[in-house]
PDB file of C-alpha atoms in Angstrom:
ATOM      1  CA  LEU X   1      61.368 120.077   3.168  1.00 58.00           C
ATOM      2  CA  ALA X   2      58.724 121.444   4.836  1.00 64.00           C
ATOM      3  CA  LYS X   3      58.513 122.028   8.307  1.00 84.00           C
ATOM      4  CA  THR X   4      55.646 121.044  10.559  1.00 92.00           C
ATOM      5  CA  THR X   5      54.456 121.857  13.954  1.00 94.00           C
ATOM      6  CA  GLN X   6      51.980 120.424  16.441  1.00 96.00           C
ATOM      7  CA  PRO X   7      51.230 120.756  20.015  1.00 97.00           C
ATOM      8  CA  ILE X   8      54.062 119.294  22.461  1.00 96.00           C
ATOM      9  CA  SER X   9      51.136 117.411  24.503  1.00 97.00           C
ATOM     10  CA  MET X  10      47.787 117.009  24.783  1.00 97.00           C
ATOM     11  CA  ASP X  11      45.317 115.359  27.499  1.00 97.00           C
ATOM     12  CA  SER X  12      41.909 113.879  27.159  1.00 97.00           C
ATOM     13  CA  TYR X  13      39.603 111.236  28.500  1.00 97.00           C
ATOM     14  CA  GLU X  14      38.552 107.822  27.617  1.00 97.00           C
ATOM     15  CA  GLY X  15      35.342 107.704  25.067  1.00 97.00           C
ATOM     16  CA  GLN X  16      36.203 111.543  23.911  1.00 97.00           C
ATOM     17  CA  GLU X  17      37.140 112.212  20.277  1.00 97.00           C
ATOM     18  CA  VAL X  18      40.623 113.590  20.355  1.00 98.00           C
ATOM     19  CA  ASN X  19      41.410 116.173  17.133  1.00 98.00           C
ATOM     20  CA  ILE X  20      45.294 116.680  16.819  1.00 98.00           C
ATOM     21  CA  THR X  21      46.237 119.473  14.157  1.00 97.00           C
ATOM     22  CA  CYS X  22      49.329 119.679  12.494  1.00 96.00           C
ATOM     23  CA  SER X  23      50.843 122.886  10.729  1.00 96.00           C
ATOM     24  CA  HIS X  24      52.842 122.756   7.755  1.00 93.00           C
ATOM     25  CA  ASN X  25      52.954 126.117   6.228  1.00 93.00           C
ATOM     26  CA  ASN X  26      55.769 125.433   3.480  1.00 91.00           C
ATOM     27  CA  ILE X  27      54.079 122.215   1.745  1.00 91.00           C
ATOM     28  CA  ALA X  28      55.239 121.354  -1.536  1.00 89.00           C
ATOM     29  CA  THR X  29      52.766 120.363  -4.367  1.00 90.00           C
ATOM     30  CA  ASN X  30      54.218 116.851  -4.294  1.00 84.00           C
ATOM     31  CA  ASP X  31      54.452 116.348  -0.538  1.00 87.00           C
ATOM     32  CA  TYR X  32      51.822 113.449   1.172  1.00 88.00           C
ATOM     33  CA  ILE X  33      50.803 113.978   4.491  1.00 91.00           C
ATOM     34  CA  THR X  34      51.747 111.050   7.175  1.00 91.00           C
ATOM     35  CA  TRP X  35      51.297 110.376  10.847  1.00 94.00           C
ATOM     36  CA  TYR X  36      53.085 107.979  12.782  1.00 95.00           C
ATOM     37  CA  GLN X  37      52.207 106.562  16.024  1.00 97.00           C
ATOM     38  CA  GLN X  38      54.579 105.537  18.847  1.00 97.00           C
ATOM     39  CA  PHE X  39      54.595 103.823  22.370  1.00 95.00           C
ATOM     40  CA  PRO X  40      57.387 104.053  24.566  1.00 89.00           C
ATOM     41  CA  SER X  41      60.411 101.521  23.739  1.00 86.00           C
ATOM     42  CA  GLN X  42      58.727 100.768  19.977  1.00 92.00           C
ATOM     43  CA  GLY X  43      59.311 101.652  16.746  1.00 94.00           C
ATOM     44  CA  PRO X  44      56.585 104.051  15.051  1.00 94.00           C
ATOM     45  CA  ARG X  45      53.436 102.653  13.500  1.00 94.00           C
ATOM     46  CA  PHE X  46      51.783 103.935  10.353  1.00 91.00           C
ATOM     47  CA  ILE X  47      48.665 105.342  11.342  1.00 94.00           C
ATOM     48  CA  ILE X  48      47.296 107.090   7.853  1.00 93.00           C
ATOM     49  CA  GLN X  49      48.428 109.155   5.371  1.00 91.00           C
ATOM     50  CA  GLY X  50      46.652 111.535   2.784  1.00 92.00           C
ATOM     51  CA  TYR X  51      47.125 114.422   0.032  1.00 92.00           C
ATOM     52  CA  LYS X  52      43.899 116.302   0.191  1.00 91.00           C
ATOM     53  CA  THR X  53      40.183 116.677   1.543  1.00 89.00           C
ATOM     54  CA  LYS X  54      39.612 113.326   3.789  1.00 95.00           C
ATOM     55  CA  VAL X  55      41.218 110.364   4.333  1.00 95.00           C
ATOM     56  CA  THR X  56      39.447 107.458   6.744  1.00 95.00           C
ATOM     57  CA  ASN X  57      40.250 104.415   7.899  1.00 94.00           C
ATOM     58  CA  GLU X  58      39.562 101.818  11.077  1.00 93.00           C
ATOM     59  CA  VAL X  59      41.633 103.789  12.983  1.00 92.00           C
ATOM     60  CA  ALA X  60      41.550 107.572  12.566  1.00 97.00           C
ATOM     61  CA  SER X  61      40.499 109.997  10.120  1.00 97.00           C
ATOM     62  CA  LEU X  62      42.605 112.818   8.370  1.00 97.00           C
ATOM     63  CA  PHE X  63      41.224 116.093   7.516  1.00 97.00           C
ATOM     64  CA  ILE X  64      42.993 118.235   5.099  1.00 97.00           C
ATOM     65  CA  PRO X  65      41.910 121.998   3.828  1.00 96.00           C
ATOM     66  CA  ALA X  66      41.632 122.795   0.384  1.00 95.00           C
ATOM     67  CA  ASP X  67      45.082 125.265   0.840  1.00 95.00           C
ATOM     68  CA  ARG X  68      47.046 122.228   2.597  1.00 95.00           C
ATOM     69  CA  LYS X  69      48.975 124.537   4.785  1.00 95.00           C
ATOM     70  CA  SER X  70      47.565 122.217   7.850  1.00 96.00           C
ATOM     71  CA  SER X  71      46.100 119.087   8.662  1.00 96.00           C
ATOM     72  CA  THR X  72      43.903 117.062  11.023  1.00 97.00           C
ATOM     73  CA  LEU X  73      44.276 113.678  12.943  1.00 98.00           C
ATOM     74  CA  SER X  74      40.763 112.831  14.332  1.00 98.00           C
ATOM     75  CA  LEU X  75      40.875 109.568  16.749  1.00 97.00           C
ATOM     76  CA  PRO X  76      37.554 108.697  17.613  1.00 94.00           C
ATOM     77  CA  ARG X  77      36.366 107.431  21.032  1.00 94.00           C
ATOM     78  CA  VAL X  78      39.748 107.418  22.263  1.00 97.00           C
ATOM     79  CA  SER X  79      41.041 104.810  24.911  1.00 97.00           C
ATOM     80  CA  LEU X  80      43.746 104.304  27.443  1.00 97.00           C
ATOM     81  CA  SER X  81      45.922 102.520  25.058  1.00 96.00           C
ATOM     82  CA  ASP X  82      45.854 105.518  22.657  1.00 97.00           C
ATOM     83  CA  THR X  83      48.039 107.000  24.837  1.00 97.00           C
ATOM     84  CA  ALA X  84      51.031 107.862  22.347  1.00 97.00           C
ATOM     85  CA  VAL X  85      53.401 110.039  20.900  1.00 98.00           C
ATOM     86  CA  TYR X  86      51.903 110.980  17.541  1.00 98.00           C
ATOM     87  CA  TYR X  87      53.954 112.153  15.104  1.00 96.00           C
ATOM     88  CA  CYS X  88      53.112 114.334  11.449  1.00 94.00           C
ATOM     89  CA  LEU X  89      55.247 113.843   8.362  1.00 90.00           C
ATOM     90  CA  VAL X  90      55.130 115.596   5.316  1.00 88.00           C
ATOM     91  CA  GLY X  91      57.315 114.561   2.271  1.00 81.00           C
ATOM     92  CA  ASP X  92      57.256 113.955  -1.498  1.00 71.00           C
ATOM     93  CA  ASN X  93      57.210 111.062  -3.919  1.00 55.00           C
ATOM     94  CA  ASN X  94      60.588 110.514  -3.151  1.00 53.00           C
ATOM     95  CA  ASN X  95      60.749 110.149   0.459  1.00 48.00           C
ATOM     96  CA  ALA X  96      57.825 109.644   2.013  1.00 42.00           C
ATOM     97  CA  GLY X  97      58.369 106.237   2.648  1.00 51.00           C
ATOM     98  CA  ASN X  98      61.747 105.989   3.733  1.00 68.00           C
ATOM     99  CA  MET X  99      63.856 108.902   4.314  1.00 78.00           C
ATOM    100  CA  LEU X 100      61.138 110.116   7.002  1.00 84.00           C
ATOM    101  CA  THR X 101      61.622 113.616   8.686  1.00 85.00           C
ATOM    102  CA  PHE X 102      59.911 113.763  12.302  1.00 89.00           C
ATOM    103  CA  GLY X 103      59.509 116.235  14.519  1.00 87.00           C
ATOM    104  CA  GLY X 104      59.004 116.452  18.132  1.00 89.00           C
ATOM    105  CA  GLY X 105      55.461 114.545  17.868  1.00 95.00           C
ATOM    106  CA  THR X 106      52.368 115.264  20.156  1.00 97.00           C
ATOM    107  CA  ARG X 107      52.150 113.222  23.469  1.00 97.00           C
ATOM    108  CA  LEU X 108      48.578 112.447  23.889  1.00 98.00           C
ATOM    109  CA  MET X 109      48.048 111.203  27.248  1.00 97.00           C
ATOM    110  CA  VAL X 110      44.117 109.399  27.835  1.00 97.00           C
ATOM    111  CA  LYS X 111      43.037 109.259  31.208  1.00 97.00           C
ATOM    112  CA  PRO X 112      40.052 107.015  32.672  1.00 95.00           C
TER     113      PRO X 112
ATOM    114  CA  ASP Z   1      54.723  86.480   9.145  1.00 59.00           C
ATOM    115  CA  ALA Z   2      57.436  87.944  10.982  1.00 78.00           C
ATOM    116  CA  GLY Z   3      57.822  92.087  11.322  1.00 93.00           C
ATOM    117  CA  VAL Z   4      61.166  93.764  11.268  1.00 96.00           C
ATOM    118  CA  THR Z   5      63.425  92.674  13.669  1.00 97.00           C
ATOM    119  CA  GLN Z   6      66.302  94.222  15.388  1.00 97.00           C
ATOM    120  CA  SER Z   7      69.300  92.557  17.264  1.00 97.00           C
ATOM    121  CA  PRO Z   8      70.404  93.030  19.906  1.00 97.00           C
ATOM    122  CA  THR Z   9      67.640  94.640  21.890  1.00 96.00           C
ATOM    123  CA  HIS Z  10      69.753  96.378  24.337  1.00 96.00           C
ATOM    124  CA  LEU Z  11      73.058  96.894  24.157  1.00 96.00           C
ATOM    125  CA  ILE Z  12      76.118  98.413  26.782  1.00 98.00           C
ATOM    126  CA  LYS Z  13      79.648  99.424  25.395  1.00 98.00           C
ATOM    127  CA  THR Z  14      82.066 101.955  26.411  1.00 98.00           C
ATOM    128  CA  ARG Z  15      83.544 104.965  25.104  1.00 98.00           C
ATOM    129  CA  GLY Z  16      85.369 104.519  21.918  1.00 98.00           C
ATOM    130  CA  GLN Z  17      84.028 101.039  21.361  1.00 98.00           C
ATOM    131  CA  HIS Z  18      82.650  99.770  17.971  1.00 98.00           C
ATOM    132  CA  VAL Z  19      79.044  98.770  17.534  1.00 98.00           C
ATOM    133  CA  THR Z  20      77.425  96.756  15.038  1.00 98.00           C
ATOM    134  CA  LEU Z  21      73.521  96.639  15.081  1.00 98.00           C
ATOM    135  CA  ARG Z  22      71.240  94.265  12.609  1.00 98.00           C
ATOM    136  CA  CYS Z  23      68.100  94.497  11.123  1.00 98.00           C
ATOM    137  CA  SER Z  24      66.221  92.164   9.232  1.00 97.00           C
ATOM    138  CA  PRO Z  25      63.158  93.268   6.987  1.00 96.00           C
ATOM    139  CA  ILE Z  26      59.927  92.114   6.518  1.00 94.00           C
ATOM    140  CA  SER Z  27      60.135  89.185   4.114  1.00 93.00           C
ATOM    141  CA  GLY Z  28      59.474  90.712   0.242  1.00 90.00           C
ATOM    142  CA  HIS Z  29      60.668  94.537   1.240  1.00 91.00           C
ATOM    143  CA  LYS Z  30      63.603  95.428  -0.265  1.00 90.00           C
ATOM    144  CA  SER Z  31      64.329  99.107   1.327  1.00 91.00           C
ATOM    145  CA  VAL Z  32      65.754  99.591   4.884  1.00 93.00           C
ATOM    146  CA  SER Z  33      66.570 102.570   6.994  1.00 93.00           C
ATOM    147  CA  TRP Z  34      68.180 103.135  10.175  1.00 96.00           C
ATOM    148  CA  TYR Z  35      66.943 105.946  12.662  1.00 96.00           C
ATOM    149  CA  GLN Z  36      68.243 107.563  15.917  1.00 97.00           C
ATOM    150  CA  GLN Z  37      66.084 108.333  18.562  1.00 96.00           C
ATOM    151  CA  VAL Z  38      67.353 110.289  21.330  1.00 95.00           C
ATOM    152  CA  LEU Z  39      65.230 110.281  24.783  1.00 92.00           C
ATOM    153  CA  GLY Z  40      62.361 112.537  24.423  1.00 90.00           C
ATOM    154  CA  GLN Z  41      62.585 113.356  20.656  1.00 92.00           C
ATOM    155  CA  GLY Z  42      61.384 112.358  17.203  1.00 93.00           C
ATOM    156  CA  PRO Z  43      63.866 109.837  14.977  1.00 94.00           C
ATOM    157  CA  GLN Z  44      66.033 111.308  13.005  1.00 94.00           C
ATOM    158  CA  PHE Z  45      67.226 109.746   9.597  1.00 93.00           C
ATOM    159  CA  ILE Z  46      70.726 107.973   9.527  1.00 96.00           C
ATOM    160  CA  PHE Z  47      70.745 105.806   6.376  1.00 93.00           C
ATOM    161  CA  GLN Z  48      68.548 104.270   3.712  1.00 91.00           C
ATOM    162  CA  TYR Z  49      69.534 101.450   1.338  1.00 92.00           C
ATOM    163  CA  TYR Z  50      67.410  99.856  -1.504  1.00 89.00           C
ATOM    164  CA  GLU Z  51      68.658  96.657  -3.313  1.00 88.00           C
ATOM    165  CA  LYS Z  52      71.879  97.017  -1.475  1.00 89.00           C
ATOM    166  CA  GLU Z  53      73.179 100.639  -2.823  1.00 90.00           C
ATOM    167  CA  GLU Z  54      72.928 103.500  -0.388  1.00 91.00           C
ATOM    168  CA  ARG Z  55      69.930 105.841  -1.131  1.00 88.00           C
ATOM    169  CA  GLY Z  56      70.243 108.564   1.521  1.00 88.00           C
ATOM    170  CA  ARG Z  57      72.222 109.532   4.337  1.00 92.00           C
ATOM    171  CA  GLY Z  58      71.288 112.129   6.891  1.00 92.00           C
ATOM    172  CA  ASN Z  59      73.257 114.551   8.822  1.00 94.00           C
ATOM    173  CA  PHE Z  60      75.683 112.154  10.791  1.00 97.00           C
ATOM    174  CA  PRO Z  61      79.497 111.953  11.245  1.00 97.00           C
ATOM    175  CA  ASP Z  62      81.632 109.579   9.176  1.00 97.00           C
ATOM    176  CA  ARG Z  63      81.589 107.099  12.608  1.00 98.00           C
ATOM    177  CA  PHE Z  64      78.503 106.143  11.232  1.00 98.00           C
ATOM    178  CA  SER Z  65      78.347 103.525   8.443  1.00 97.00           C
ATOM    179  CA  ALA Z  66      75.627 100.627   7.226  1.00 97.00           C
ATOM    180  CA  ARG Z  67      75.548  98.375   4.445  1.00 96.00           C
ATOM    181  CA  GLN Z  68      72.751  96.400   3.093  1.00 96.00           C
ATOM    182  CA  PHE Z  69      73.255  92.480   2.166  1.00 96.00           C
ATOM    183  CA  PRO Z  70      71.923  90.068  -0.772  1.00 95.00           C
ATOM    184  CA  ASN Z  71      69.053  89.008   1.611  1.00 95.00           C
ATOM    185  CA  TYR Z  72      67.993  92.939   2.384  1.00 95.00           C
ATOM    186  CA  SER Z  73      69.061  92.685   5.966  1.00 97.00           C
ATOM    187  CA  SER Z  74      71.306  95.364   6.884  1.00 97.00           C
ATOM    188  CA  GLU Z  75      74.149  96.603   9.317  1.00 98.00           C
ATOM    189  CA  LEU Z  76      74.467  99.736  11.216  1.00 98.00           C
ATOM    190  CA  ASN Z  77      78.007 100.269  12.790  1.00 98.00           C
ATOM    191  CA  VAL Z  78      79.160 103.188  15.008  1.00 98.00           C
ATOM    192  CA  ASN Z  79      82.651 103.525  15.563  1.00 98.00           C
ATOM    193  CA  ALA Z  80      84.698 105.483  18.219  1.00 98.00           C
ATOM    194  CA  LEU Z  81      81.391 105.519  20.570  1.00 98.00           C
ATOM    195  CA  LEU Z  82      80.459 108.993  22.426  1.00 98.00           C
ATOM    196  CA  LEU Z  83      78.444 109.247  25.375  1.00 98.00           C
ATOM    197  CA  GLY Z  84      75.725 111.122  23.080  1.00 97.00           C
ATOM    198  CA  ASP Z  85      75.310 108.281  20.845  1.00 98.00           C
ATOM    199  CA  SER Z  86      73.213 106.823  23.579  1.00 98.00           C
ATOM    200  CA  ALA Z  87      69.931 106.170  21.936  1.00 97.00           C
ATOM    201  CA  LEU Z  88      67.427 103.997  20.731  1.00 97.00           C
ATOM    202  CA  TYR Z  89      68.245 102.666  16.847  1.00 98.00           C
ATOM    203  CA  LEU Z  90      65.452 102.103  14.807  1.00 97.00           C
ATOM    204  CA  CYS Z  91      65.337  99.891  11.438  1.00 96.00           C
ATOM    205  CA  ALA Z  92      62.314 100.316   9.057  1.00 94.00           C
ATOM    206  CA  SER Z  93      61.497  98.505   5.888  1.00 92.00           C
ATOM    207  CA  SER Z  94      59.486  99.056   3.018  1.00 89.00           C
ATOM    208  CA  PHE Z  95      58.452  97.436   0.122  1.00 84.00           C
ATOM    209  CA  THR Z  96      60.626  99.815  -2.496  1.00 73.00           C
ATOM    210  CA  GLY Z  97      62.804 102.541  -2.327  1.00 58.00           C
ATOM    211  CA  ASP Z  98      60.167 105.211  -3.569  1.00 59.00           C
ATOM    212  CA  GLY Z  99      56.849 106.207  -3.314  1.00 53.00           C
ATOM    213  CA  ASN Z 100      54.603 106.489  -0.679  1.00 59.00           C
ATOM    214  CA  THR Z 101      55.395 103.153   0.502  1.00 68.00           C
ATOM    215  CA  GLU Z 102      54.438 102.671   4.336  1.00 81.00           C
ATOM    216  CA  ALA Z 103      57.616 102.535   6.347  1.00 87.00           C
ATOM    217  CA  PHE Z 104      57.414  99.372   8.973  1.00 91.00           C
ATOM    218  CA  PHE Z 105      59.188  99.851  11.867  1.00 94.00           C
ATOM    219  CA  GLY Z 106      61.314  97.206  13.984  1.00 96.00           C
ATOM    220  CA  GLN Z 107      61.227  97.688  17.975  1.00 95.00           C
ATOM    221  CA  GLY Z 108      64.563  99.228  18.107  1.00 96.00           C
ATOM    222  CA  THR Z 109      68.214  98.722  19.694  1.00 97.00           C
ATOM    223  CA  ARG Z 110      68.723 100.628  23.088  1.00 97.00           C
ATOM    224  CA  LEU Z 111      72.165 101.496  23.223  1.00 98.00           C
ATOM    225  CA  THR Z 112      73.502 103.018  26.213  1.00 98.00           C
ATOM    226  CA  VAL Z 113      77.099 104.584  25.766  1.00 98.00           C
ATOM    227  CA  VAL Z 114      79.136 104.524  29.483  1.00 97.00           C
TER     228      VAL Z 114
END
């Protein structure tokens, strides 16, 4: 399985845009990139998934360069409630929905 | 519509005891997966079941076992509890066992072994 590397923690202020970059140098052809968000004492929540280029939904955007060796989760105008741990996952069609491999995640702290 | 529900929410057990954790998936979801999350770390995959068959198993000892029932609910059993089994146990359900289908997680069961 491709290993992911992301910053351990990040700080931001309300209203700012936050970009969290994940490195996945060994990503395979069939692998998708998925981001989950987790609040304390809750299960992770799916945010966004992509294969290449850019994906946008009502919550975030995901930027994936052509070589797919990294990806960037972009959270526009964060609020205090976006304080959470964000996980970048890489998996193929057989695993992505279920046998998920989580790394350590990025702990985002949004300050007033 | 109810999300993934897990019971109990909290549990305290003594070393050597046995524990059973329960999970009800979202209605219509046929796949259930179990994860262990130790404080400060990401969730670690334990088991996946789809249509009552075990589809995958993570790197956990044989003290951990699970099953899925005809109504797609699932149980995780842990025997001979160790202090290191203290963790948040998460259940996730998805519609199918394949493909890039989104996994929906429950709130988890907080297990403390003393």
